[in-house]
């Protein structure tokens, strides 16, 4: 059996290492959003599939017999397409969906549905830290009139698509102490993030709580209708069952 591992998260790295010496042929796939991704211990392709037809071609060419989706919880278009095509082809498919973050005592969260919903909750003149990734930046255009800080991993190749914004370069993992120091140094008054869940991005939320910063939390999309596994351990167990 050849397993296709849709990667790009910390969980996907752990899955790849868990399968590296299993004797199973694994092909990992990275979307290519990061210029210098950390290498995985299994054969890896980098870049998109070229749409639905390209994805089907890869499945056939690589003799894929099962697909484990360990992409970001907000990569819903990729997950929905993958689940649908696997169902049509009769291929086993599972999606790893880490538990969502929930507010704790001392948190000041406002739940929003889309990036466009953020502007009414942020006063003019505020300093907004966007920890939402580069892909959706244009959807925060209504925040013009505030100072907008956009954290990215790689140095940008193009300017922000609106006035009043600047990039903050940083590569995870981040500690709570480093996030507190960053927010204080930049004069951040509001944090906007996606409810990605997991431990990797939790530090910014803990820092916001410590500083008393309001957080705008973008709700995650619904998972696919396929098999859902909540942890790396259960994802590895699912692979063994196949």
mmCIF file of C-alpha atoms in Angstrom:
data_model
loop_
_atom_site.group_PDB
_atom_site.id
_atom_site.type_symbol
_atom_site.label_atom_id
_atom_site.label_comp_id
_atom_site.label_asym_id
_atom_site.label_seq_id
_atom_site.Cartn_x
_atom_site.Cartn_y
_atom_site.Cartn_z
ATOM 1 C CA UNK A 1 0.000 0.000 0.000
ATOM 2 C CA UNK A 2 1.109 3.542 -0.740
ATOM 3 C CA UNK A 3 -0.170 6.212 1.622
ATOM 4 C CA UNK A 4 -0.504 9.838 0.572
ATOM 5 C CA UNK A 5 0.100 12.116 3.558
ATOM 6 C CA UNK A 6 -1.161 15.653 3.029
ATOM 7 C CA UNK A 7 1.259 17.508 5.271
ATOM 8 C CA UNK A 8 2.154 21.021 6.363
ATOM 9 C CA UNK A 9 1.444 20.849 10.100
ATOM 10 C CA UNK A 10 3.350 19.762 13.183
ATOM 11 C CA UNK A 11 1.104 16.724 13.444
ATOM 12 C CA UNK A 12 1.996 15.732 9.890
ATOM 13 C CA UNK A 13 5.695 15.839 10.781
ATOM 14 C CA UNK A 14 5.085 13.526 13.736
ATOM 15 C CA UNK A 15 3.055 11.165 11.557
ATOM 16 C CA UNK A 16 5.825 11.081 8.953
ATOM 17 C CA UNK A 17 8.390 10.205 11.611
ATOM 18 C CA UNK A 18 6.045 7.588 13.038
ATOM 19 C CA UNK A 19 5.779 5.919 9.639
ATOM 20 C CA UNK A 20 9.364 6.407 8.454
ATOM 21 C CA UNK A 21 10.533 2.947 9.549
ATOM 22 C CA UNK A 22 7.216 1.141 9.278
ATOM 23 C CA UNK A 23 7.933 -0.520 5.953
ATOM 24 C CA UNK A 24 4.950 1.290 4.453
ATOM 25 C CA UNK A 25 5.541 3.391 1.362
ATOM 26 C CA UNK A 26 4.554 6.963 2.231
ATOM 27 C CA UNK A 27 4.430 9.960 -0.080
ATOM 28 C CA UNK A 28 4.087 13.293 1.707
ATOM 29 C CA UNK A 29 2.763 16.370 -0.054
ATOM 30 C CA UNK A 30 3.452 19.986 0.912
ATOM 31 C CA UNK A 31 1.594 22.887 -0.681
ATOM 32 C CA UNK A 32 4.787 24.968 -0.931
ATOM 33 C CA UNK A 33 3.506 27.913 1.125
ATOM 34 C CA UNK A 34 6.838 28.063 3.010
ATOM 35 C CA UNK A 35 10.025 28.553 0.996
ATOM 36 C CA UNK A 36 12.303 26.342 3.088
ATOM 37 C CA UNK A 37 10.127 23.750 4.817
ATOM 38 C CA UNK A 38 11.677 21.407 7.332
ATOM 39 C CA UNK A 39 12.486 18.164 5.482
ATOM 40 C CA UNK A 40 10.381 15.112 6.246
ATOM 41 C CA UNK A 41 11.794 11.574 6.657
ATOM 42 C CA UNK A 42 9.679 10.214 3.772
ATOM 43 C CA UNK A 43 9.597 11.015 0.025
ATOM 44 C CA UNK A 44 8.018 14.438 -0.381
ATOM 45 C CA UNK A 45 6.486 16.364 -3.262
ATOM 46 C CA UNK A 46 6.199 20.151 -2.986
ATOM 47 C CA UNK A 47 3.621 22.279 -4.763
ATOM 48 C CA UNK A 48 -0.030 22.090 -5.643
ATOM 49 C CA UNK A 49 -1.619 19.268 -7.599
ATOM 50 C CA UNK A 50 -2.907 21.466 -10.399
ATOM 51 C CA UNK A 51 -6.569 21.140 -9.540
ATOM 52 C CA UNK A 52 -8.826 18.120 -9.408
ATOM 53 C CA UNK A 53 -7.476 16.488 -12.570
ATOM 54 C CA UNK A 54 -3.896 16.851 -11.356
ATOM 55 C CA UNK A 55 -4.781 15.316 -8.024
ATOM 56 C CA UNK A 56 -6.393 12.321 -9.702
ATOM 57 C CA UNK A 57 -3.297 11.902 -11.896
ATOM 58 C CA UNK A 58 -1.015 11.813 -8.845
ATOM 59 C CA UNK A 59 -3.230 9.245 -7.139
ATOM 60 C CA UNK A 60 -3.004 7.002 -10.195
ATOM 61 C CA UNK A 61 0.679 7.581 -10.994
ATOM 62 C CA UNK A 62 1.819 6.949 -7.410
ATOM 63 C CA UNK A 63 -0.528 3.975 -6.912
ATOM 64 C CA UNK A 64 -2.070 5.639 -3.855
ATOM 65 C CA UNK A 65 -4.266 3.284 -1.833
ATOM 66 C CA UNK A 66 -5.156 5.525 1.143
ATOM 67 C CA UNK A 67 -5.006 9.250 1.977
ATOM 68 C CA UNK A 68 -4.344 10.787 5.381
ATOM 69 C CA UNK A 69 -5.141 14.490 5.472
ATOM 70 C CA UNK A 70 -3.059 16.283 8.107
ATOM 71 C CA UNK A 71 -3.303 19.756 6.597
ATOM 72 C CA UNK A 72 -4.224 22.926 8.499
ATOM 73 C CA UNK A 73 -7.792 23.005 9.860
ATOM 74 C CA UNK A 74 -8.462 26.021 7.623
ATOM 75 C CA UNK A 75 -7.343 24.267 4.419
ATOM 76 C CA UNK A 76 -10.978 23.346 3.882
ATOM 77 C CA UNK A 77 -10.979 23.551 0.099
ATOM 78 C CA UNK A 78 -8.169 21.013 -0.128
ATOM 79 C CA UNK A 79 -9.783 18.746 2.458
ATOM 80 C CA UNK A 80 -13.238 18.901 0.887
ATOM 81 C CA UNK A 81 -11.878 18.117 -2.572
ATOM 82 C CA UNK A 82 -9.734 15.275 -1.279
ATOM 83 C CA UNK A 83 -12.564 13.679 0.679
ATOM 84 C CA UNK A 84 -14.912 13.887 -2.298
ATOM 85 C CA UNK A 85 -12.461 12.392 -4.787
ATOM 86 C CA UNK A 86 -11.428 9.603 -2.417
ATOM 87 C CA UNK A 87 -15.097 8.719 -1.899
ATOM 88 C CA UNK A 88 -15.638 8.595 -5.647
ATOM 89 C CA UNK A 89 -12.603 6.337 -6.141
ATOM 90 C CA UNK A 90 -13.285 4.147 -3.118
ATOM 91 C CA UNK A 91 -10.010 5.110 -1.425
ATOM 92 C CA UNK A 92 -9.819 5.126 2.393
ATOM 93 C CA UNK A 93 -9.560 8.722 3.617
ATOM 94 C CA UNK A 94 -9.146 10.209 7.083
ATOM 95 C CA UNK A 95 -8.714 13.797 8.251
ATOM 96 C CA UNK A 96 -6.754 14.681 11.360
ATOM 97 C CA UNK A 97 -8.655 17.475 13.110
ATOM 98 C CA UNK A 98 -6.959 18.712 16.266
ATOM 99 C CA UNK A 99 -9.294 19.986 19.023
ATOM 100 C CA UNK A 100 -10.200 23.660 18.750
ATOM 101 C CA UNK A 101 -9.012 26.219 21.285
ATOM 102 C CA UNK A 102 -11.494 27.264 23.964
ATOM 103 C CA UNK A 103 -11.275 30.414 26.120
ATOM 104 C CA UNK A 104 -9.880 30.160 29.628
ATOM 105 C CA UNK A 105 -10.345 32.348 32.686
ATOM 106 C CA UNK A 106 -8.938 35.779 31.906
ATOM 107 C CA UNK A 107 -9.324 35.511 28.142
ATOM 108 C CA UNK A 108 -11.109 38.302 26.282
ATOM 109 C CA UNK A 109 -12.238 36.599 23.080
ATOM 110 C CA UNK A 110 -14.777 37.638 20.487
ATOM 111 C CA UNK A 111 -15.791 34.875 18.099
ATOM 112 C CA UNK A 112 -16.102 35.949 14.452
ATOM 113 C CA UNK A 113 -16.890 33.951 11.340
ATOM 114 C CA UNK A 114 -14.822 35.592 8.596
ATOM 115 C CA UNK A 115 -11.899 38.030 8.287
ATOM 116 C CA UNK A 116 -14.358 40.660 7.075
ATOM 117 C CA UNK A 117 -16.085 40.522 10.484
ATOM 118 C CA UNK A 118 -13.022 41.860 12.325
ATOM 119 C CA UNK A 119 -13.226 45.583 11.535
ATOM 120 C CA UNK A 120 -16.329 46.475 13.607
ATOM 121 C CA UNK A 121 -14.590 45.148 16.733
ATOM 122 C CA UNK A 122 -11.398 47.201 16.359
ATOM 123 C CA UNK A 123 -11.391 50.979 16.987
ATOM 124 C CA UNK A 124 -9.617 53.360 14.659
ATOM 125 C CA UNK A 125 -6.015 53.973 15.687
ATOM 126 C CA UNK A 126 -5.579 50.505 17.220
ATOM 127 C CA UNK A 127 -2.534 48.330 16.560
ATOM 128 C CA UNK A 128 -3.735 44.979 15.267
ATOM 129 C CA UNK A 129 -1.552 41.872 15.149
ATOM 130 C CA UNK A 130 -2.735 39.479 12.438
ATOM 131 C CA UNK A 131 -1.604 35.911 13.126
ATOM 132 C CA UNK A 132 -3.712 34.535 10.293
ATOM 133 C CA UNK A 133 -1.227 33.762 7.524
ATOM 134 C CA UNK A 134 -0.444 35.535 4.278
ATOM 135 C CA UNK A 135 -3.167 33.976 2.118
ATOM 136 C CA UNK A 136 -6.129 35.819 3.641
ATOM 137 C CA UNK A 137 -4.513 39.218 4.246
ATOM 138 C CA UNK A 138 -6.504 40.982 1.515
ATOM 139 C CA UNK A 139 -9.735 40.079 3.304
ATOM 140 C CA UNK A 140 -8.775 42.393 6.180
ATOM 141 C CA UNK A 141 -8.844 45.485 3.970
ATOM 142 C CA UNK A 142 -11.641 46.999 6.104
ATOM 143 C CA UNK A 143 -9.091 47.403 8.922
ATOM 144 C CA UNK A 144 -7.490 50.347 7.110
ATOM 145 C CA UNK A 145 -7.134 53.262 9.503
ATOM 146 C CA UNK A 146 -5.492 51.032 12.102
ATOM 147 C CA UNK A 147 -1.856 49.956 12.305
ATOM 148 C CA UNK A 148 -1.866 46.395 10.970
ATOM 149 C CA UNK A 149 0.988 43.982 11.719
ATOM 150 C CA UNK A 150 1.016 40.788 9.647
ATOM 151 C CA UNK A 151 3.247 37.948 10.831
ATOM 152 C CA UNK A 152 4.781 35.826 8.075
ATOM 153 C CA UNK A 153 7.466 33.143 8.036
ATOM 154 C CA UNK A 154 9.268 34.199 4.857
ATOM 155 C CA UNK A 155 10.280 37.742 3.858
ATOM 156 C CA UNK A 156 7.519 39.099 1.603
ATOM 157 C CA UNK A 157 7.938 39.385 -2.153
ATOM 158 C CA UNK A 158 5.074 41.885 -2.526
ATOM 159 C CA UNK A 159 3.689 44.719 -0.370
ATOM 160 C CA UNK A 160 0.509 44.463 1.635
ATOM 161 C CA UNK A 161 -2.632 45.140 -0.414
ATOM 162 C CA UNK A 162 -3.726 48.073 1.760
ATOM 163 C CA UNK A 163 -2.396 51.154 3.572
ATOM 164 C CA UNK A 164 -1.170 51.145 7.145
ATOM 165 C CA UNK A 165 0.228 47.629 7.241
ATOM 166 C CA UNK A 166 3.642 46.118 7.803
ATOM 167 C CA UNK A 167 5.100 42.633 7.948
ATOM 168 C CA UNK A 168 6.590 40.993 11.027
ATOM 169 C CA UNK A 169 8.939 38.147 10.120
ATOM 170 C CA UNK A 170 9.006 35.199 12.500
ATOM 171 C CA UNK A 171 9.431 31.462 12.335
ATOM 172 C CA UNK A 172 7.754 29.257 14.958
ATOM 173 C CA UNK A 173 7.857 27.871 17.539
ATOM 174 C CA UNK A 174 7.254 30.919 19.746
ATOM 175 C CA UNK A 175 7.310 30.989 23.527
ATOM 176 C CA UNK A 176 4.859 32.869 25.718
ATOM 177 C CA UNK A 177 7.696 35.102 26.941
ATOM 178 C CA UNK A 178 8.799 35.962 23.406
ATOM 179 C CA UNK A 179 5.216 36.703 22.349
ATOM 180 C CA UNK A 180 4.689 38.962 25.368
ATOM 181 C CA UNK A 181 7.900 40.838 24.565
ATOM 182 C CA UNK A 182 6.926 41.141 20.893
ATOM 183 C CA UNK A 183 3.431 42.443 21.603
ATOM 184 C CA UNK A 184 4.711 44.924 24.180
ATOM 185 C CA UNK A 185 7.506 46.122 21.905
ATOM 186 C CA UNK A 186 5.126 46.684 18.988
ATOM 187 C CA UNK A 187 2.392 48.254 21.092
ATOM 188 C CA UNK A 188 -0.181 45.658 20.054
ATOM 189 C CA UNK A 189 -3.717 46.407 21.253
ATOM 190 C CA UNK A 190 -5.670 43.630 19.467
ATOM 191 C CA UNK A 191 -4.865 40.100 18.294
ATOM 192 C CA UNK A 192 -6.649 38.446 15.374
ATOM 193 C CA UNK A 193 -6.124 34.732 14.798
ATOM 194 C CA UNK A 194 -7.761 31.625 13.402
ATOM 195 C CA UNK A 195 -8.940 28.877 15.721
ATOM 196 C CA UNK A 196 -6.329 26.431 14.499
ATOM 197 C CA UNK A 197 -6.106 24.556 17.803
ATOM 198 C CA UNK A 198 -3.088 22.589 18.930
ATOM 199 C CA UNK A 199 -0.147 23.494 21.128
ATOM 200 C CA UNK A 200 2.083 25.062 18.488
ATOM 201 C CA UNK A 201 0.225 28.356 18.216
ATOM 202 C CA UNK A 202 -1.067 28.578 21.768
ATOM 203 C CA UNK A 203 1.673 30.914 23.018
ATOM 204 C CA UNK A 204 0.188 34.014 21.392
ATOM 205 C CA UNK A 205 -3.129 33.400 23.164
ATOM 206 C CA UNK A 206 -1.429 32.929 26.516
ATOM 207 C CA UNK A 207 0.523 36.142 25.879
ATOM 208 C CA UNK A 208 -2.677 38.026 25.005
ATOM 209 C CA UNK A 209 -4.279 36.815 28.252
ATOM 210 C CA UNK A 210 -1.256 37.911 30.262
ATOM 211 C CA UNK A 211 -1.375 41.377 28.663
ATOM 212 C CA UNK A 212 -5.164 41.700 28.747
ATOM 213 C CA UNK A 213 -5.443 42.030 24.977
ATOM 214 C CA UNK A 214 -8.748 41.474 23.183
ATOM 215 C CA UNK A 215 -8.629 38.537 20.766
ATOM 216 C CA UNK A 216 -10.760 38.172 17.664
ATOM 217 C CA UNK A 217 -11.022 34.422 17.081
ATOM 218 C CA UNK A 218 -12.035 33.300 13.595
ATOM 219 C CA UNK A 219 -14.130 30.129 13.773
ATOM 220 C CA UNK A 220 -12.774 27.167 11.852
ATOM 221 C CA UNK A 221 -14.650 25.608 8.932
ATOM 222 C CA UNK A 222 -16.562 22.388 9.407
ATOM 223 C CA UNK A 223 -14.517 19.188 8.963
ATOM 224 C CA UNK A 224 -15.130 16.869 6.060
ATOM 225 C CA UNK A 225 -17.733 14.117 6.131
ATOM 226 C CA UNK A 226 -15.035 11.436 6.091
ATOM 227 C CA UNK A 227 -13.317 9.661 8.973
ATOM 228 C CA UNK A 228 -12.080 12.144 11.603
ATOM 229 C CA UNK A 229 -9.152 11.404 13.911
ATOM 230 C CA UNK A 230 -8.256 13.904 16.679
ATOM 231 C CA UNK A 231 -4.632 13.006 17.366
ATOM 232 C CA UNK A 232 -1.397 11.734 15.839
ATOM 233 C CA UNK A 233 -1.719 8.471 17.755
ATOM 234 C CA UNK A 234 -5.195 7.778 16.369
ATOM 235 C CA UNK A 235 -4.037 8.782 12.876
ATOM 236 C CA UNK A 236 -1.218 6.218 13.051
ATOM 237 C CA UNK A 237 -3.652 3.612 14.315
ATOM 238 C CA UNK A 238 -5.954 4.342 11.359
ATOM 239 C CA UNK A 239 -3.070 3.841 8.938
ATOM 240 C CA UNK A 240 -2.252 0.468 10.474
ATOM 241 C CA UNK A 241 -5.888 -0.600 10.074
ATOM 242 C CA UNK A 242 -5.688 -0.020 6.345
#
